[in-house]
């Protein structure tokens, strides 16, 4: 679990150039972390590579916060 | 000019697509030659490119079918390791007067000529975004700008391609991907060969340069738009029509 949070956090920090302290579960990519729509798409693409997942367009549209990502990965990654 | 770059040209077994595939290869690009049904013709193009000492593959796909398109793009990326240039060229005509045009004639042309561009663009965007570079060149038509009797379906699709080009250019600009359209006028191909002599005569009268264009006229502009020297041009539609529409 902790591992997932750490890996997600690293990707978010690298991709969006934010401080690691800002990457909290409730942080919204667009509202709090300064991402635009295309940044979120790219973030999802990178998470797919990192966790070897395929996130459908429908599921990807529901991802708005850091917590959403962690929950998605925990419930879809065996 | 295009050394080390990789390209996918749809509908590249003949006509303008064929000329584009050959010209890109001549300038150093590895080329994937897409075809829908003409396997033998596509293989001839591939052999011609290999004879130049360049890499090429033939890939079958119906551009109007999303699964087929996804499979094609996956295969090209596996084969070449990257995808720098997409030329959306595949197109068909089913001409008829609007009042006689059947719904399936409308649908078939819109599916291949407009939806096909959307599907191929969507499929390559992911790779180009990751690469932080890319060139998408859509082959529209001068009739998409001017209108043309007997081609309601074709004209609507080609005008749609111009709008799609502008939107895609705006969406992908921040990722260093440029998207432009080329609008050929009256080009000497199999598609225009079948036109009635009277129609041809009338069209020639409307061309200030008073001659048909060649497929190479289109291919040379596409090659320029695919290269590094066009990096500040995006969202544009460039007419190659002997001055027919100004």
mmCIF file of C-alpha atoms in Angstrom, chain A residues 5-42:
data_model
loop_
_atom_site.group_PDB
_atom_site.id
_atom_site.type_symbol
_atom_site.label_atom_id
_atom_site.label_comp_id
_atom_site.label_asym_id
_atom_site.label_seq_id
_atom_site.Cartn_x
_atom_site.Cartn_y
_atom_site.Cartn_z
ATOM 1 C CA UNK A 5 1.361 5.888 -2.633
ATOM 2 C CA UNK A 6 5.086 6.442 -2.967
ATOM 3 C CA UNK A 7 5.188 5.482 -6.632
ATOM 4 C CA UNK A 8 2.133 7.593 -7.468
ATOM 5 C CA UNK A 9 3.575 10.516 -5.572
ATOM 6 C CA UNK A 10 6.868 10.318 -7.450
ATOM 7 C CA UNK A 11 5.092 10.356 -10.828
ATOM 8 C CA UNK A 12 2.902 13.311 -9.819
ATOM 9 C CA UNK A 13 5.907 15.273 -8.558
ATOM 10 C CA UNK A 14 7.917 14.552 -11.729
ATOM 11 C CA UNK A 15 5.085 15.210 -14.128
ATOM 12 C CA UNK A 16 3.533 18.314 -12.562
ATOM 13 C CA UNK A 17 6.641 19.802 -10.971
ATOM 14 C CA UNK A 18 4.951 20.195 -7.577
ATOM 15 C CA UNK A 19 6.350 19.764 -4.080
ATOM 16 C CA UNK A 20 5.989 16.254 -2.617
ATOM 17 C CA UNK A 21 4.276 17.769 0.443
ATOM 18 C CA UNK A 22 1.428 19.015 -1.771
ATOM 19 C CA UNK A 23 0.646 15.513 -3.056
ATOM 20 C CA UNK A 24 -2.009 14.589 -0.472
ATOM 21 C CA UNK A 25 -4.861 12.115 -1.063
ATOM 22 C CA UNK A 26 -7.450 14.916 -1.200
ATOM 23 C CA UNK A 27 -5.412 17.055 -3.599
ATOM 24 C CA UNK A 28 -7.196 17.613 -6.919
ATOM 25 C CA UNK A 29 -4.913 17.501 -9.960
ATOM 26 C CA UNK A 30 -6.592 20.418 -11.650
ATOM 27 C CA UNK A 31 -7.671 22.537 -8.645
ATOM 28 C CA UNK A 32 -4.694 22.079 -6.325
ATOM 29 C CA UNK A 33 -1.790 20.820 -8.404
ATOM 30 C CA UNK A 34 -2.099 23.080 -11.444
ATOM 31 C CA UNK A 35 -2.672 20.354 -14.025
ATOM 32 C CA UNK A 36 -4.613 20.971 -17.237
ATOM 33 C CA UNK A 37 -6.769 18.319 -18.942
ATOM 34 C CA UNK A 38 -3.908 17.095 -21.108
ATOM 35 C CA UNK A 39 -1.618 16.787 -18.055
ATOM 36 C CA UNK A 40 -4.189 14.487 -16.436
ATOM 37 C CA UNK A 41 -4.336 12.356 -19.611
ATOM 38 C CA UNK A 42 -0.551 12.065 -19.581
#
